[in-house]
Backbone as JSON Lines, residues from 0, in Angstrom:
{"i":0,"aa":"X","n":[27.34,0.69,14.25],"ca":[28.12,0.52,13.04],"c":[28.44,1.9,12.48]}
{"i":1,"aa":"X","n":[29.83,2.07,11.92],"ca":[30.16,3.28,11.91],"c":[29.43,3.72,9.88]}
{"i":2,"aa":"X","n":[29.31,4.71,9.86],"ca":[28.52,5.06,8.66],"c":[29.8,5.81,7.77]}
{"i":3,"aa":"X","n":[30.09,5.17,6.97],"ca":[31.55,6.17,6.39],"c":[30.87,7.54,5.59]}
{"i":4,"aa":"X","n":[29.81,7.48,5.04],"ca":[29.35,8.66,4.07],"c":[27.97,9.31,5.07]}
{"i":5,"aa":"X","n":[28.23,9.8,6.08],"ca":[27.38,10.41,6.72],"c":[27.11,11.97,7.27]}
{"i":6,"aa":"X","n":[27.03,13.05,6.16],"ca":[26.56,13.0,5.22],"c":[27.29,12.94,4.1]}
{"i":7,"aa":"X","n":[27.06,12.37,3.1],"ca":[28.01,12.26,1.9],"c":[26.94,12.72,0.38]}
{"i":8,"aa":"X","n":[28.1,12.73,-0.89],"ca":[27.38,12.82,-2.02],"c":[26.2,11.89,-2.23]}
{"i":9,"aa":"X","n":[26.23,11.02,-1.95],"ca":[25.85,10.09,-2.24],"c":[24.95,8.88,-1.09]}
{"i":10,"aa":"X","n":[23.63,8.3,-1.36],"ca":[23.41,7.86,-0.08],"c":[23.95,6.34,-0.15]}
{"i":11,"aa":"X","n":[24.19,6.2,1.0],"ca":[25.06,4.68,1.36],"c":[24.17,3.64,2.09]}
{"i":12,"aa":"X","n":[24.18,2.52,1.85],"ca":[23.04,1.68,2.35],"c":[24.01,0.9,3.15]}
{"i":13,"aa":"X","n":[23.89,0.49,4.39],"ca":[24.53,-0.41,5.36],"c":[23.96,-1.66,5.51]}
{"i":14,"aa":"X","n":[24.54,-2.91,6.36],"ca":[24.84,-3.83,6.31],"c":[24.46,-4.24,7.5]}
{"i":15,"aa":"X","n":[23.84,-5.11,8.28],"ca":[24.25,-5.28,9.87],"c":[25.09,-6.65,9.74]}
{"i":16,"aa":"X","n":[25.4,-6.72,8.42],"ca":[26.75,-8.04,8.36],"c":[26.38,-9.29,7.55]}
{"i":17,"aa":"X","n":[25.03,-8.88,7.51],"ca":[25.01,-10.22,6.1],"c":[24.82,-9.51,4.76]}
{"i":18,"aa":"X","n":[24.48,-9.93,3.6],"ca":[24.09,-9.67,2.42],"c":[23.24,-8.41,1.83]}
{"i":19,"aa":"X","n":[23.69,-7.36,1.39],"ca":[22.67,-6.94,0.44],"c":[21.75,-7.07,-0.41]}
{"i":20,"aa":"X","n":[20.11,-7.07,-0.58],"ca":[20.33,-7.4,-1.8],"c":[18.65,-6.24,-2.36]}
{"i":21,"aa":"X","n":[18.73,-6.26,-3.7],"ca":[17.67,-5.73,-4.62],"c":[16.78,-6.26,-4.96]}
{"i":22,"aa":"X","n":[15.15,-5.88,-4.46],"ca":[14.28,-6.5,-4.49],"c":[13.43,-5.68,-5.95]}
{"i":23,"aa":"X","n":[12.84,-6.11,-6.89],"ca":[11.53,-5.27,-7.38],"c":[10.88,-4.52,-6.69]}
{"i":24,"aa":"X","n":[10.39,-3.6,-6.44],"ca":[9.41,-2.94,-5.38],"c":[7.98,-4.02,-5.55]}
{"i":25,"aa":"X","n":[7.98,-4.89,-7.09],"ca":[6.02,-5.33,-6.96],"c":[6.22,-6.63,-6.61]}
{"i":26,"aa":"X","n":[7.75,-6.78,-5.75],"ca":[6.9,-8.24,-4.7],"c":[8.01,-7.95,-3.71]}
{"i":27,"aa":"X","n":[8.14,-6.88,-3.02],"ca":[9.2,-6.5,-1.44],"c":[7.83,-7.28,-0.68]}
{"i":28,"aa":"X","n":[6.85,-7.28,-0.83],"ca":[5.95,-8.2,0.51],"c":[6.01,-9.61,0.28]}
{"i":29,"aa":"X","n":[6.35,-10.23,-0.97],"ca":[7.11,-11.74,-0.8],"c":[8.28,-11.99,-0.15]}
{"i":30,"aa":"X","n":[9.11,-10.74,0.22],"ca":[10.4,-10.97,0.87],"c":[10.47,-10.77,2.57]}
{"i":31,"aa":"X","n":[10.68,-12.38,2.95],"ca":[10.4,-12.39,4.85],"c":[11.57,-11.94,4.93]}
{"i":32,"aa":"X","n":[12.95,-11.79,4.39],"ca":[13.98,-11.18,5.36],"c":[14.79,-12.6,6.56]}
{"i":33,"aa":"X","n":[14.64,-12.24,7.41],"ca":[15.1,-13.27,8.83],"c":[13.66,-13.93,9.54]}
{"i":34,"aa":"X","n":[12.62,-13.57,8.94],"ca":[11.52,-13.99,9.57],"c":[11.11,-15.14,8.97]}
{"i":35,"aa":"X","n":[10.17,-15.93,10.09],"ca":[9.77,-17.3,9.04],"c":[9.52,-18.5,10.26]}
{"i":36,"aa":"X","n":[8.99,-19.08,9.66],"ca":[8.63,-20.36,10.13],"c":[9.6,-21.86,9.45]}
{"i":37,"aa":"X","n":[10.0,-21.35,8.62],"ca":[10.92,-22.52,8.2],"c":[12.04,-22.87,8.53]}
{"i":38,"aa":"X","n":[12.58,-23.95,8.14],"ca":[14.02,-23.74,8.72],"c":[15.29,-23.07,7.95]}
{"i":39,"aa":"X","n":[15.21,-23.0,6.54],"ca":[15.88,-21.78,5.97],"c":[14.64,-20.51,5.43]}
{"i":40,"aa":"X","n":[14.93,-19.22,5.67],"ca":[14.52,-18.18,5.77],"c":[14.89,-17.61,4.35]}
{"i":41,"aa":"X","n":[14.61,-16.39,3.88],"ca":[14.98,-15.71,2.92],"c":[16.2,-15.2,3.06]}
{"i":42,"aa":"X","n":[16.41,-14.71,4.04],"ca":[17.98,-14.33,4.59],"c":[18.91,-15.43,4.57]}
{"i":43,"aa":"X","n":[18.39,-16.81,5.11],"ca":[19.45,-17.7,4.7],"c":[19.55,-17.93,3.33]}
{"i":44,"aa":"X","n":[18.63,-17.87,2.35],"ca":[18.75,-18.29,1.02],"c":[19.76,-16.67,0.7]}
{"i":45,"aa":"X","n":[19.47,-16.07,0.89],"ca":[20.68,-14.66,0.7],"c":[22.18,-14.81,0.91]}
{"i":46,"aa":"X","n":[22.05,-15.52,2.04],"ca":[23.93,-15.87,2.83],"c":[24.34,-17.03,1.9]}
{"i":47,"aa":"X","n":[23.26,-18.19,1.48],"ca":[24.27,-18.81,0.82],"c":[24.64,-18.77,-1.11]}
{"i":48,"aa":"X","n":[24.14,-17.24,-1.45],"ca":[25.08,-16.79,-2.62],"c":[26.4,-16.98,-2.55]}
{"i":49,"aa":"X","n":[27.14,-17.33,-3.1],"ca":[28.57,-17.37,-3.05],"c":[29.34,-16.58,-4.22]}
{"i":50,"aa":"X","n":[29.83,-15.74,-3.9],"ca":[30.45,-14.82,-5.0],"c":[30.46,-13.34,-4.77]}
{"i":51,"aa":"X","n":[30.57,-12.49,-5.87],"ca":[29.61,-11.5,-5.71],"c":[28.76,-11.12,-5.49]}
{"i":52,"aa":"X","n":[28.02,-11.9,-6.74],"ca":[26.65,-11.53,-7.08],"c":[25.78,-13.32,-6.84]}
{"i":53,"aa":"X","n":[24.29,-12.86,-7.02],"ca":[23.45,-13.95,-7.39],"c":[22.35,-13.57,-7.54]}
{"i":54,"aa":"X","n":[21.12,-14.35,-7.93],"ca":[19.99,-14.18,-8.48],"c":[18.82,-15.53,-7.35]}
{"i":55,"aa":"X","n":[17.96,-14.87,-6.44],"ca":[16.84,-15.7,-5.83],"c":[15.46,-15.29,-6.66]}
{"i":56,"aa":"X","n":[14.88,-16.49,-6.79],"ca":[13.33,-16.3,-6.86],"c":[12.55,-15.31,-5.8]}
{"i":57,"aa":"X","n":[11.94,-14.52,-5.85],"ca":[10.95,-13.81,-5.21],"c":[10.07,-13.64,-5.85]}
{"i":58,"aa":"X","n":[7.96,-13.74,-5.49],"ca":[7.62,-13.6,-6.12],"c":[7.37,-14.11,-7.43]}
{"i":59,"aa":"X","n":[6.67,-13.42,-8.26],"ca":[7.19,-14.16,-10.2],"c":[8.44,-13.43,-10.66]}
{"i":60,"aa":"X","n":[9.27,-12.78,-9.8],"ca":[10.31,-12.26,-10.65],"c":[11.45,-12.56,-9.59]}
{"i":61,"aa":"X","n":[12.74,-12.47,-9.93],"ca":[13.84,-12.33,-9.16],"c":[14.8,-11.28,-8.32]}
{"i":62,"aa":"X","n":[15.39,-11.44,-7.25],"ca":[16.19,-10.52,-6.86],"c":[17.4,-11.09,-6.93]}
{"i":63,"aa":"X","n":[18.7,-9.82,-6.92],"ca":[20.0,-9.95,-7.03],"c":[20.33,-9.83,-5.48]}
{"i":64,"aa":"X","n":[21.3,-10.61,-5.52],"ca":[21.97,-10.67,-3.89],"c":[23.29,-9.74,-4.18]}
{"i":65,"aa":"X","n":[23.57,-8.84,-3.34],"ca":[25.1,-8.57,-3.55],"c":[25.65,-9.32,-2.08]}
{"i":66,"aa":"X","n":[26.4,-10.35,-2.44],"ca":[27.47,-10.99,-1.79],"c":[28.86,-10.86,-1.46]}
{"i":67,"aa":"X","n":[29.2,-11.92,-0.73],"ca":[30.94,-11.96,-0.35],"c":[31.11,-10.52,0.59]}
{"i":68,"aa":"X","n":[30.84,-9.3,0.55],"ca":[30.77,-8.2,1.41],"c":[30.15,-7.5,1.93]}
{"i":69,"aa":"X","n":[29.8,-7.87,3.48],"ca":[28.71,-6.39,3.67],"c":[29.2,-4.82,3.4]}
{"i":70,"aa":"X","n":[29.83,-4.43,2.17],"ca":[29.99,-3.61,2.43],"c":[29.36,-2.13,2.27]}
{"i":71,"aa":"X","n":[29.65,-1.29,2.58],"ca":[28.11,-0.19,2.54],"c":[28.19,-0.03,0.79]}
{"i":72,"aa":"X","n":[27.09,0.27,0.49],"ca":[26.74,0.02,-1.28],"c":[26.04,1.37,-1.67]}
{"i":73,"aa":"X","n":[26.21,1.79,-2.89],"ca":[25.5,2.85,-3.21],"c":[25.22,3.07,-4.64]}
{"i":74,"aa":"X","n":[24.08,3.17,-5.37],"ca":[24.26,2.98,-6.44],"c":[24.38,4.38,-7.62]}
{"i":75,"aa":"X","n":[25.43,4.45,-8.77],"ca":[25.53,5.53,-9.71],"c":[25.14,5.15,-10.7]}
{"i":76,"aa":"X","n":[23.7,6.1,-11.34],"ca":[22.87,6.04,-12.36],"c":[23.97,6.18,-13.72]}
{"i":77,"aa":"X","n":[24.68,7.34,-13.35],"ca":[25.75,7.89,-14.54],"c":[26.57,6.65,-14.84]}
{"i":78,"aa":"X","n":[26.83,5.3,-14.03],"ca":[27.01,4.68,-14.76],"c":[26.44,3.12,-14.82]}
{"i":79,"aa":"X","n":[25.53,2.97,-13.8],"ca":[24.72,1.77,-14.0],"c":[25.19,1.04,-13.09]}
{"i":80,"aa":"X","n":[26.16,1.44,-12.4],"ca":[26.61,0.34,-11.2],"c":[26.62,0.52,-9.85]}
{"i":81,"aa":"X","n":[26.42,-0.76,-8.73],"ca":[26.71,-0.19,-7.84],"c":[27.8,-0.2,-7.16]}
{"i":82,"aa":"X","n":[28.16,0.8,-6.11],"ca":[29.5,0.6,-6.19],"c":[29.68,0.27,-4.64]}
{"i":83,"aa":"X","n":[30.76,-0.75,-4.15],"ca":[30.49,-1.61,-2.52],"c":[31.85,-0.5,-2.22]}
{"i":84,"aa":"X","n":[31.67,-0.16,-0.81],"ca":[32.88,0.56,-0.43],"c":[33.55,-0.11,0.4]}
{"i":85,"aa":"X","n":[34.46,-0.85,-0.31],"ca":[35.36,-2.26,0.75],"c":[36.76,-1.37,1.48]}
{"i":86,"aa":"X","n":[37.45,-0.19,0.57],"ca":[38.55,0.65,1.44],"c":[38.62,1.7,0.84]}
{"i":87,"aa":"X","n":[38.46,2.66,1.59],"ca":[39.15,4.46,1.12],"c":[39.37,5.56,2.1]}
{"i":88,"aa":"X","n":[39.85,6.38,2.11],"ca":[40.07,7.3,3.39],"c":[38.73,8.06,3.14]}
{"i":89,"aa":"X","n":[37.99,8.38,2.07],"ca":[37.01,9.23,1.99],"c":[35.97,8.91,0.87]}
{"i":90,"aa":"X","n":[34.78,9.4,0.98],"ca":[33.49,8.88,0.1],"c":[34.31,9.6,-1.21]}
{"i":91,"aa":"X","n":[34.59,10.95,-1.63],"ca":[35.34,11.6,-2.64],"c":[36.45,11.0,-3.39]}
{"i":92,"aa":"X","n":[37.25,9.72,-2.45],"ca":[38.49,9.61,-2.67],"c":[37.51,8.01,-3.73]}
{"i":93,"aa":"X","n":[36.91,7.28,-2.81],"ca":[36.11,6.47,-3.9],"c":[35.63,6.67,-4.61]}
{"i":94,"aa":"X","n":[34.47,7.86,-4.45],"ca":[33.82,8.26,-5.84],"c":[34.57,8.61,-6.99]}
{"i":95,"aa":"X","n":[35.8,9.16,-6.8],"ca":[37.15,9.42,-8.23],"c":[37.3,8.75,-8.41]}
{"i":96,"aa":"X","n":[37.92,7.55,-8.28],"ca":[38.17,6.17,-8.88],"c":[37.06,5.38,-9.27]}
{"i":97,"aa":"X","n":[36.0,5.26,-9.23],"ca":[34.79,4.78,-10.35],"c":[35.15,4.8,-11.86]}
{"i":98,"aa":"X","n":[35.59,5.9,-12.36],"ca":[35.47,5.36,-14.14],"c":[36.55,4.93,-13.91]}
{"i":99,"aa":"X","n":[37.7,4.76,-13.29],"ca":[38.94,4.0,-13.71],"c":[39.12,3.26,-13.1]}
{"i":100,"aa":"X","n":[37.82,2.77,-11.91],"ca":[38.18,1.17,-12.06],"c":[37.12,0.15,-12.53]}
{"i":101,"aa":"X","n":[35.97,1.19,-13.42],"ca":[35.42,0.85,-14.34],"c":[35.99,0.28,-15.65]}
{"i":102,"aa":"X","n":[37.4,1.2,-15.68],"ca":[37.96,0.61,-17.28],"c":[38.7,-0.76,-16.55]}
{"i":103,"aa":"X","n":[39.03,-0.8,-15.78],"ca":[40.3,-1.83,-15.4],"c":[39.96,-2.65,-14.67]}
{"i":104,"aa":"X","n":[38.35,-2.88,-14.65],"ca":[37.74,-3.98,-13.84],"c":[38.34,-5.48,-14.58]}
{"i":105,"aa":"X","n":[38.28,-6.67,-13.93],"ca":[38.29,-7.99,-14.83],"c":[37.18,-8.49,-14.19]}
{"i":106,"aa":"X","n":[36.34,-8.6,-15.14],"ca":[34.89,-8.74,-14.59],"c":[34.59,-10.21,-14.58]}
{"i":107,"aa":"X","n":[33.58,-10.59,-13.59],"ca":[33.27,-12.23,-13.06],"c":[32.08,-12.82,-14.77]}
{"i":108,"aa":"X","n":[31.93,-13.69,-14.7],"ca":[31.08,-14.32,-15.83],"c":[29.31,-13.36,-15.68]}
{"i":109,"aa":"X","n":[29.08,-12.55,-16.43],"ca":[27.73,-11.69,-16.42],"c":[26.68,-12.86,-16.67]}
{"i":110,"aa":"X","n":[25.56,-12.44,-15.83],"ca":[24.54,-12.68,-15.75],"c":[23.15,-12.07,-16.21]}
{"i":111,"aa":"X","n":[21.81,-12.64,-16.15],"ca":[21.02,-12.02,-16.86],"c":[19.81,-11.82,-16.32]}
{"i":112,"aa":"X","n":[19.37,-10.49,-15.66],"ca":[18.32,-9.93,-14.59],"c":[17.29,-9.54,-15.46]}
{"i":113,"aa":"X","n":[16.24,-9.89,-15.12],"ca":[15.08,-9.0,-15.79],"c":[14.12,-8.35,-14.8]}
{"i":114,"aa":"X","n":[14.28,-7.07,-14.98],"ca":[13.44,-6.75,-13.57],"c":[12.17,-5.95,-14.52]}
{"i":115,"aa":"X","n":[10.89,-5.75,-13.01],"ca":[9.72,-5.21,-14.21],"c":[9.73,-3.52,-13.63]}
{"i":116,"aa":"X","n":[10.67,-3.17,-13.22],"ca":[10.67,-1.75,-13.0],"c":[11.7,-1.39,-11.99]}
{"i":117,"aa":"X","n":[11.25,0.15,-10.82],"ca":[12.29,-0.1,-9.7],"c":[12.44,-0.83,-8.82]}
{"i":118,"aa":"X","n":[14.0,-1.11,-8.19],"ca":[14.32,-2.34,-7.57],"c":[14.86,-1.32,-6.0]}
{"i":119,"aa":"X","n":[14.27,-2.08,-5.05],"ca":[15.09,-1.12,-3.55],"c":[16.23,-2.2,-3.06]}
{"i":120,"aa":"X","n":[17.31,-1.43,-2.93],"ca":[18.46,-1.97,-2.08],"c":[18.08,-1.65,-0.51]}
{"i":121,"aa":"X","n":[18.33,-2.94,0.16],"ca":[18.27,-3.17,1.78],"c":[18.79,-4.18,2.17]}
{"i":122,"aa":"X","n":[19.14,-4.68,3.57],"ca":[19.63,-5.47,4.12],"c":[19.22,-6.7,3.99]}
{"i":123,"aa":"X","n":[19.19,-7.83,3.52],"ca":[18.48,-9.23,3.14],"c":[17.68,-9.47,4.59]}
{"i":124,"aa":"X","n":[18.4,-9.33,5.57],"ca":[17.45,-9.6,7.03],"c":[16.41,-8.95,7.0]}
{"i":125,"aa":"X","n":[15.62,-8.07,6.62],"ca":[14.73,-7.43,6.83],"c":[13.55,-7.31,5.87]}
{"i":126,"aa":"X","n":[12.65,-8.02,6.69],"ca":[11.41,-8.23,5.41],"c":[11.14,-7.25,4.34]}
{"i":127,"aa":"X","n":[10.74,-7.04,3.35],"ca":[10.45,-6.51,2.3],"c":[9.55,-5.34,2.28]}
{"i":128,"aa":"X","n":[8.16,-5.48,3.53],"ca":[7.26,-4.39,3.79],"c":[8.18,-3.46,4.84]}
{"i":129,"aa":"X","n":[9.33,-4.22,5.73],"ca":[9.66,-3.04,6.26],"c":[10.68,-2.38,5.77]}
{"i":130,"aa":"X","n":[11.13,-2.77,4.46],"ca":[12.5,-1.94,3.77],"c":[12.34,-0.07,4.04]}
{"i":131,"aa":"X","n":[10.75,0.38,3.99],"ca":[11.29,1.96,4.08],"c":[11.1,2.07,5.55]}
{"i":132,"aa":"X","n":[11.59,1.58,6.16],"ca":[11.72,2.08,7.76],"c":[12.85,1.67,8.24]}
{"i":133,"aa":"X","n":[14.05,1.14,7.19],"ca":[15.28,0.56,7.51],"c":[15.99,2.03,6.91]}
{"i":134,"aa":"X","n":[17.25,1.72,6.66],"ca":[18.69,1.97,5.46],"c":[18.24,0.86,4.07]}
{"i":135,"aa":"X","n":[17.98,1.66,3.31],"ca":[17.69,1.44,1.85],"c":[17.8,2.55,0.56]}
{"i":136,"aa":"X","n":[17.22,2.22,-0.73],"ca":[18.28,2.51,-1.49],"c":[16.84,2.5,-2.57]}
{"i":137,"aa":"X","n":[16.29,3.46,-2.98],"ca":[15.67,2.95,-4.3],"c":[16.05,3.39,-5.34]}
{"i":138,"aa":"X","n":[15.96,2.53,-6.43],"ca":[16.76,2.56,-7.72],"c":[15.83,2.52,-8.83]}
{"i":139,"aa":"X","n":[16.27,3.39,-9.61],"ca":[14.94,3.76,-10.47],"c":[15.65,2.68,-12.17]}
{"i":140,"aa":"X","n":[15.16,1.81,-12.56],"ca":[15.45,0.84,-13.65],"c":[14.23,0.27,-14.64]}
{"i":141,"aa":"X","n":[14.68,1.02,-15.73],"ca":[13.19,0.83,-16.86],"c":[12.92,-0.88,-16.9]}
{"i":142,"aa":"X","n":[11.76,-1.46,-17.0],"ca":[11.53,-2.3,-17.23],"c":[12.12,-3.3,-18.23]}
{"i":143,"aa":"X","n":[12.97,-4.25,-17.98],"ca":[13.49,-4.83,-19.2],"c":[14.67,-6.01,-18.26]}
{"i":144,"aa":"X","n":[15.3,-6.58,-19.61],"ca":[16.68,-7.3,-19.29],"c":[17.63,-6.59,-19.42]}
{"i":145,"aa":"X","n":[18.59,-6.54,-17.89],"ca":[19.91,-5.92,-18.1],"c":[20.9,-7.43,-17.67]}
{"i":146,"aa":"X","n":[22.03,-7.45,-18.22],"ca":[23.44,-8.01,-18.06],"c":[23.67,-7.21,-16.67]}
{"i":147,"aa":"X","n":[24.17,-8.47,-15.77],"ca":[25.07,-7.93,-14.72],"c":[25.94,-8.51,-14.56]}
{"i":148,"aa":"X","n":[27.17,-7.45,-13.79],"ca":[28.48,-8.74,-13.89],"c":[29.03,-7.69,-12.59]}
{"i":149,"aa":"X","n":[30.28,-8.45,-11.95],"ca":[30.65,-7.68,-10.54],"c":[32.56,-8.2,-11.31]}
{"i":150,"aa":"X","n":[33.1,-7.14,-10.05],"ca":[33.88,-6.88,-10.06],"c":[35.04,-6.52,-8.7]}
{"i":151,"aa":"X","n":[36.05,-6.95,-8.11],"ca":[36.11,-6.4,-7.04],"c":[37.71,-5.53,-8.12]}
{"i":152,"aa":"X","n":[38.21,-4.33,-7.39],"ca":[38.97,-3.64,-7.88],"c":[39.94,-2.97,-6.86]}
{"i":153,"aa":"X","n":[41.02,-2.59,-6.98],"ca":[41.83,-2.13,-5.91],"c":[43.02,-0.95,-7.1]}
{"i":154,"aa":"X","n":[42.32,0.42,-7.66],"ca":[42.82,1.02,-7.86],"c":[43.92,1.56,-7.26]}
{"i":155,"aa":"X","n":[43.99,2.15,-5.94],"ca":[45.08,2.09,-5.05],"c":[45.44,1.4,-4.11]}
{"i":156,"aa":"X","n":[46.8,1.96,-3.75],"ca":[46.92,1.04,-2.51],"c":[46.23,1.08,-1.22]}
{"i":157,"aa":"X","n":[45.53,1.96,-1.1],"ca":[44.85,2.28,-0.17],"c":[42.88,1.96,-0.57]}
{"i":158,"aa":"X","n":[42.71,1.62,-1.51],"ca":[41.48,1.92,-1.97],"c":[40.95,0.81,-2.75]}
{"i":159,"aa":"X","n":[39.97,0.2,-2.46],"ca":[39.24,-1.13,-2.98],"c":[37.96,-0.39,-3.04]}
{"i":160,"aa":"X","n":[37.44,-0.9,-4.45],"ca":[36.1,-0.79,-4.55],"c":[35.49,-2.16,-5.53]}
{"i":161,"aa":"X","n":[34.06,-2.58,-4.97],"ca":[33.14,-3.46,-5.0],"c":[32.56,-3.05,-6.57]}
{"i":162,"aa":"X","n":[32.14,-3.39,-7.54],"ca":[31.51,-2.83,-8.66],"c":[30.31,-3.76,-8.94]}
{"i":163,"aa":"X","n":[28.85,-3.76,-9.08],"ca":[28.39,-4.58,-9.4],"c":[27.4,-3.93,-10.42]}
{"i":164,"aa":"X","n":[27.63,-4.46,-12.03],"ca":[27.07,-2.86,-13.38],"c":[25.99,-4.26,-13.6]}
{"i":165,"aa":"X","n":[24.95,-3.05,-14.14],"ca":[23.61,-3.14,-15.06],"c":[24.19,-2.43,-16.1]}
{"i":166,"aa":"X","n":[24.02,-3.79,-16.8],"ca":[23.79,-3.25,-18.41],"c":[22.64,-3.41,-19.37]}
{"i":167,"aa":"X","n":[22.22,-2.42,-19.58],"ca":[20.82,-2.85,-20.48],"c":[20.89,-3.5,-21.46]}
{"i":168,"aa":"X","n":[20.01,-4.59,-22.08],"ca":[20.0,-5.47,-22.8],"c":[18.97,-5.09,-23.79]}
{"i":169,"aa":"X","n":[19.18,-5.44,-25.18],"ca":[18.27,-4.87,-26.26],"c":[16.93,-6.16,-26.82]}
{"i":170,"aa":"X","n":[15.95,-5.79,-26.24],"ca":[14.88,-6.65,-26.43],"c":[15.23,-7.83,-27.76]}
């Protein structure tokens, strides 16, 4: 699989074609990934999000699925979101268009995450203890409720980007 930001500003988390998604780090060992004895897996409960976004039980707390695209994901603290790289000629040429298709997003119905600290982005197939020996992503997020809401955006004609923002929520 070709790596578009290799090396880039920014690190990019890949896909082997199903779902992204963000686990808490204090239950990645509740998450089997593609493994299992059952007949739907954690990975299948991942594939059938439909949308952007979604929210699974893991653990006593929840993870967010990023859906509808494997596309490589990366997340910006400066503004709370992450951003899916669906088209651009260059990691630079996407990273410029972030605040402006931050203003001109039309955003999907927000949702409401409560996580109890940092959350790692990885491939939903892949169990939870082995996320640091994959392509992953850790994300540093104070303990609390944030609003999330996604967005898909096509600032240029050449250029689509994925948006999926944390917004912090006031106790």
């Amino acid at each position: 699989m070709p790596r578009y930001a290799d090396p880039g500003a920014v690190q990019w988390v890949e896909s082997g074609g199903g779902p992204l998604i963000a686990i808490p780090e204090t239950v990645l060992p509740f998450w089997a990934g593609a493994d299992g004895d059952d007949m739907s897996c954690d990975y299948d409960r991942a594939c059938d999000v439909e949308g952007f976004i979604g929210l699974l039980p893991v653990g006593d707390t929840r993870a967010l699925v990023l859906g509808d695209d494997p596309a490589s994901t990366t997340y910006l603290p400066e503004h709370g979101v992450f951003v899916r790289w669906c088209a651009a000629d260059s990691e630079d040429e996407l990273l410029a268009v972030v605040p402006a298709a931050l203003a001109q997003a039309a955003w999907e119905p927000e949702t409401e995450w409560t996580v109890p600290g940092p959350v790692v982005l990885f491939d939903a197939a892949w169990p939870g203890t082995a996320s640091e020996s994959t392509d992953h992503l850790r994300v540093v997020l104070e303990p609390g409720r944030y609003g999330v809401r996604a967005a898909r955006v096509e600032p240029g004609p050449e250029t689509w980007v994925g948006l999926v923002q944390l917004r912090r929520l006031t106790p």
